[in-house]
Amino acid sequence: MQKNLFTEQPLILDLPDADIRYYPEFIDNSAANYRALVDEINWQQDTINMYGRPVLIPRMNAWYGDANAHYGYSGLKLAPQPWTPGLLLLKTKIEKFLQTEFNSVLANYYRDANDSVAWHADDEPELGAQPVIASLSFGATRRFSLRRKSANGIAPFHIELASGSLLVMAGDTQKFWHHQVAKIKQPVAGRINLTYRFITENTHGK
Ligand SMILES: O=C(O)CCC(=O)C(=O)O
Ligand SMILES: [Mn+2]
């Protein structure tokens, strides 16, 4: 059933120096939507350098966006692939809902319990000082953890990101907090996460 997006109340995470909202049922969470994204996105497994050695990152990913939206992290330089119809449709929905503009999306595909993303912040200079990151999840539920960069006695926070949910990180979130999706012991089905972003300047790939 299609929700009325404008009346849905978010869960506002009560974390200091962060602005994080969670909409558990933002979008149709059907298996068909998940499958369509698995098939539509041109997944690849990138290699990063760790202590001078090439290491495959423990997930599949893909970078899509406007032609000038170049992005880089962990030494990777990503040139945008042109928008797919599905990724563009979701972009428009989120832009209307949040009244903000995105020009790119990082797609992650966690194939099973061994796939993960390590502690990091989305704080690359090309995202600007207070980026709005809109994170859509499809498929299996996985735990998203947040940890204050300098702990100061503040406990980490965990939230299970359900299929069809939207998590919005804004304000100083990336400045003061790291986040991760850890690998887990129990078997779990695949999950896709799409983080819509706005690249403000092009310091990569040019
Ligand atoms: O999979 C997620 O929920 C988070 C992904 C993420 O942090 C990223 O792509 O930067
Ligand atoms: Mn991230």
Coordinates of N, CA, C and O in Angstrom, one line a residue, residues 70-156:
H70 N 31.5 13.4 -9.4 CA 32.6 12.5 -9.1 C 32.8 12.4 -7.6 O 32.7 13.3 -6.9
Y71 N 33.2 11.2 -7.2 CA 33.3 10.9 -5.7 C 34.4 10.0 -5.5 O 34.8 9.2 -6.4
G72 N 35.0 10.1 -4.3 CA 36.1 9.1 -3.9 C 36.1 8.8 -2.5 O 35.7 9.7 -1.7
Y73 N 36.5 7.6 -2.1 CA 36.7 7.3 -0.7 C 37.7 6.1 -0.7 O 37.8 5.4 -1.6
S74 N 38.4 6.1 0.5 CA 39.4 5.0 0.7 C 40.3 4.9 -0.6 O 40.7 3.7 -1.0
G75 N 40.7 6.0 -1.2 CA 41.6 5.9 -2.3 C 40.9 5.6 -3.6 O 41.5 5.6 -4.7
L76 N 39.6 5.2 -3.6 CA 38.9 4.9 -4.8 C 38.4 6.2 -5.5 O 38.0 7.1 -4.8
K77 N 38.5 6.2 -6.8 CA 37.9 7.3 -7.5 C 36.7 6.8 -8.3 O 36.9 5.8 -9.1
L78 N 35.5 7.3 -8.1 CA 34.4 6.8 -8.7 C 33.8 7.8 -9.7 O 33.4 8.9 -9.4
A79 N 33.7 7.4 -11.0 CA 33.0 8.2 -12.0 C 31.6 7.7 -12.1 O 31.3 6.5 -12.0
P80 N 30.6 8.6 -12.2 CA 29.2 8.2 -12.1 C 28.8 7.5 -13.3 O 29.1 7.8 -14.4
Q81 N 28.0 6.4 -13.1 CA 27.3 5.8 -14.2 C 26.0 6.6 -14.4 O 25.4 7.2 -13.4
P82 N 25.4 6.6 -15.6 CA 24.2 7.4 -15.8 C 23.0 6.7 -15.0 O 23.0 5.5 -14.9
W83 N 22.1 7.5 -14.6 CA 21.0 7.1 -13.8 C 20.2 5.9 -14.4 O 19.9 6.0 -15.6
T84 N 19.8 4.9 -13.6 CA 18.9 3.9 -14.1 C 17.5 4.5 -13.8 O 17.3 5.3 -12.9
P85 N 16.4 4.0 -14.5 CA 15.1 4.5 -14.2 C 14.7 4.3 -12.8 O 14.1 5.2 -12.2
G86 N 15.0 3.1 -12.2 CA 14.6 2.9 -10.8 C 15.3 3.8 -9.8 O 14.7 4.4 -8.9
L87 N 16.6 4.1 -10.0 CA 17.3 4.9 -9.1 C 16.9 6.4 -9.2 O 16.9 7.1 -8.2
L88 N 16.5 6.7 -10.5 CA 16.0 8.1 -10.7 C 14.7 8.3 -10.1 O 14.4 9.4 -9.4
L89 N 13.8 7.3 -10.2 CA 12.4 7.4 -9.6 C 12.6 7.6 -8.0 O 11.9 8.4 -7.4
L90 N 13.4 6.8 -7.4 CA 13.6 6.9 -6.0 C 14.2 8.2 -5.6 O 13.8 8.8 -4.6
K91 N 15.1 8.7 -6.4 CA 15.7 10.0 -6.1 C 14.6 11.1 -6.1 O 14.6 11.9 -5.2
T92 N 13.7 11.1 -7.1 CA 12.7 12.1 -7.2 C 11.8 12.0 -6.0 O 11.4 13.0 -5.4
K93 N 11.4 10.8 -5.6 CA 10.5 10.6 -4.4 C 11.2 11.2 -3.2 O 10.5 11.9 -2.4
I94 N 12.4 10.9 -2.9 CA 13.1 11.4 -1.7 C 13.3 12.9 -1.8 O 13.2 13.6 -0.8
E95 N 13.6 13.4 -3.0 CA 13.8 14.9 -3.1 C 12.5 15.6 -2.7 O 12.6 16.6 -2.0
K96 N 11.4 15.1 -3.2 CA 10.1 15.8 -2.9 C 9.8 15.7 -1.5 O 9.4 16.7 -0.8
F97 N 10.1 14.6 -0.9 CA 9.8 14.3 0.5 C 10.6 15.2 1.4 O 10.2 15.8 2.4
L98 N 11.9 15.3 1.1 CA 12.8 16.0 2.0 C 13.0 17.5 1.6 O 13.7 18.2 2.3
Q99 N 12.4 17.8 0.4 CA 12.6 19.2 -0.1 C 14.1 19.5 -0.2 O 14.5 20.6 0.2
T100 N 14.9 18.6 -0.8 CA 16.3 18.9 -1.0 C 16.7 18.2 -2.3 O 16.0 17.3 -2.8
E101 N 17.9 18.5 -2.7 CA 18.3 18.0 -4.0 C 19.5 17.0 -3.9 O 20.4 17.2 -3.0
F102 N 19.4 16.0 -4.7 CA 20.6 15.0 -4.7 C 21.1 14.9 -6.1 O 20.3 15.1 -7.1
N103 N 22.4 14.6 -6.3 CA 22.9 14.5 -7.7 C 23.6 13.1 -7.9 O 24.3 12.9 -8.9
S104 N 23.5 12.3 -6.9 CA 24.2 11.0 -6.9 C 23.7 10.0 -5.9 O 23.0 10.4 -5.0
V105 N 24.1 8.8 -6.1 CA 23.7 7.7 -5.1 C 24.8 6.7 -5.1 O 25.4 6.2 -6.1
L106 N 25.2 6.3 -3.9 CA 26.1 5.2 -3.7 C 25.3 4.0 -3.3 O 24.5 4.0 -2.3
A107 N 25.3 2.9 -4.2 CA 24.5 1.7 -3.9 C 25.5 0.6 -3.3 O 26.6 0.4 -3.8
N108 N 25.0 0.0 -2.2 CA 25.7 -1.1 -1.6 C 24.9 -2.3 -1.6 O 23.7 -2.3 -1.3
Y109 N 25.5 -3.5 -1.9 CA 24.8 -4.7 -1.9 C 25.5 -5.7 -1.0 O 26.6 -6.1 -1.2
Y110 N 24.8 -6.0 0.1 CA 25.4 -6.9 1.1 C 24.8 -8.3 0.8 O 23.7 -8.5 1.1
R111 N 25.6 -9.1 0.2 CA 25.1 -10.4 -0.3 C 24.7 -11.3 0.8 O 23.7 -12.1 0.6
D112 N 25.4 -11.3 1.9 CA 25.1 -12.2 3.0 C 25.7 -11.7 4.3 O 26.2 -10.5 4.3
A113 N 25.7 -12.5 5.3 CA 26.1 -12.1 6.7 C 27.6 -11.6 6.7 O 28.0 -10.9 7.7
N114 N 28.4 -12.1 5.8 CA 29.8 -11.7 5.8 C 30.1 -10.3 5.2 O 31.2 -9.8 5.3
D115 N 29.1 -9.8 4.5 CA 29.3 -8.5 3.8 C 29.0 -7.4 4.9 O 28.2 -7.5 5.8
S116 N 29.7 -6.3 4.8 CA 29.7 -5.3 5.8 C 30.3 -4.0 5.3 O 30.8 -3.9 4.2
V117 N 30.1 -2.9 6.1 CA 30.9 -1.7 5.8 C 31.5 -1.3 7.2 O 30.8 -1.2 8.2
A118 N 32.8 -1.0 7.2 CA 33.5 -0.7 8.4 C 33.2 0.7 8.9 O 32.7 1.5 8.1
W119 N 33.6 1.0 10.1 CA 33.4 2.3 10.7 C 33.9 3.4 9.8 O 35.1 3.3 9.4
H120 N 33.1 4.4 9.5 CA 33.5 5.5 8.7 C 32.5 6.6 8.9 O 31.4 6.4 9.5
A121 N 32.8 7.8 8.4 CA 31.9 8.9 8.3 C 31.8 9.3 6.8 O 32.8 9.2 6.1
D122 N 30.7 9.8 6.4 CA 30.5 10.3 5.0 C 30.9 11.7 5.1 O 30.1 12.6 4.9
D123 N 32.2 11.9 5.3 CA 32.7 13.3 5.5 C 33.8 13.8 4.5 O 34.6 14.6 4.8
E124 N 33.7 13.2 3.3 CA 34.6 13.6 2.2 C 34.3 15.1 1.9 O 33.2 15.5 1.9
P125 N 35.4 15.8 1.5 CA 35.2 17.3 1.3 C 34.1 17.6 0.2 O 33.4 18.6 0.3
E126 N 34.0 16.7 -0.8 CA 33.1 17.0 -1.9 C 31.6 16.9 -1.4 O 30.7 17.3 -2.2
L127 N 31.4 16.4 -0.2 CA 30.0 16.3 0.3 C 29.6 17.6 1.0 O 28.4 17.8 1.4
G128 N 30.6 18.5 1.3 CA 30.3 19.7 2.0 C 30.3 19.5 3.5 O 30.4 18.4 4.0
A129 N 30.1 20.6 4.2 CA 30.3 20.6 5.7 C 29.1 19.9 6.4 O 29.4 19.2 7.4
Q130 N 27.9 20.0 6.0 CA 26.8 19.4 6.7 C 25.9 18.6 5.7 O 24.8 19.0 5.4
P131 N 26.4 17.5 5.2 CA 25.7 16.8 4.1 C 24.4 16.2 4.6 O 24.3 15.8 5.7
V132 N 23.4 16.2 3.7 CA 22.2 15.5 3.9 C 22.4 14.2 3.2 O 22.5 14.2 2.0
I133 N 22.4 13.1 3.9 CA 22.5 11.7 3.3 C 21.2 11.0 3.5 O 20.8 10.8 4.7
A134 N 20.6 10.6 2.4 CA 19.3 9.9 2.5 C 19.5 8.4 2.2 O 19.9 8.1 1.1
S135 N 19.3 7.5 3.2 CA 19.7 6.1 3.1 C 18.5 5.2 3.0 O 17.7 5.1 4.0
L136 N 18.3 4.6 1.9 CA 17.1 3.7 1.7 C 17.6 2.3 1.7 O 18.6 1.9 1.1
S137 N 16.8 1.4 2.4 CA 17.2 0.0 2.6 C 16.1 -0.9 2.0 O 14.9 -0.6 2.1
F138 N 16.6 -2.0 1.3 CA 15.7 -3.0 0.7 C 16.3 -4.4 1.1 O 17.5 -4.5 1.1
G139 N 15.4 -5.3 1.2 CA 15.8 -6.7 1.5 C 15.9 -7.0 3.0 O 15.2 -6.5 3.8
A140 N 16.9 -7.8 3.3 CA 17.1 -8.2 4.7 C 17.3 -7.0 5.6 O 18.0 -6.0 5.2
T141 N 16.9 -7.1 6.9 CA 17.1 -6.1 7.9 C 18.6 -6.3 8.4 O 19.0 -7.4 8.7
R142 N 19.3 -5.2 8.4 CA 20.7 -5.3 9.0 C 20.8 -4.2 10.0 O 20.2 -3.2 10.0
R143 N 21.7 -4.4 11.0 CA 22.0 -3.5 12.1 C 22.9 -2.4 11.6 O 24.0 -2.6 11.2
F144 N 22.5 -1.1 11.8 CA 23.3 0.1 11.5 C 23.7 0.6 12.9 O 22.9 0.9 13.7
S145 N 25.0 0.8 13.0 CA 25.6 1.3 14.3 C 26.2 2.7 14.2 O 26.8 3.0 13.1
L146 N 26.0 3.5 15.2 CA 26.6 4.8 15.2 C 27.5 4.9 16.5 O 27.1 4.4 17.5
R147 N 28.7 5.5 16.3 CA 29.6 5.6 17.4 C 30.2 7.0 17.3 O 30.7 7.4 16.3
R148 N 30.2 7.7 18.5 CA 30.8 9.0 18.5 C 32.3 9.0 18.2 O 33.0 8.1 18.7
K149 N 32.8 9.9 17.4 CA 34.2 9.9 17.0 C 35.1 10.0 18.2 O 36.0 9.2 18.4
S150 N 34.8 10.9 19.1 CA 35.5 10.9 20.4 C 34.5 10.6 21.5 O 33.6 11.4 21.7
A151 N 34.6 9.4 22.0 CA 33.5 8.7 22.7 C 32.9 9.6 23.9 O 31.7 9.7 24.0
N152 N 33.8 10.2 24.7 CA 33.3 11.1 25.8 C 32.2 10.4 26.6 O 31.3 11.0 27.1
G153 N 32.3 9.1 26.8 CA 31.4 8.4 27.6 C 30.0 8.2 27.0 O 29.1 7.6 27.6
I154 N 29.9 8.6 25.7 CA 28.6 8.4 25.0 C 28.6 7.0 24.4 O 29.5 6.6 23.6
A155 N 27.5 6.2 24.7 CA 27.5 4.8 24.2 C 27.2 4.8 22.7 O 26.5 5.7 22.2
P156 N 27.6 3.8 22.1 CA 27.2 3.6 20.7 C 25.7 3.4 20.6 O 25.1 3.0 21.6

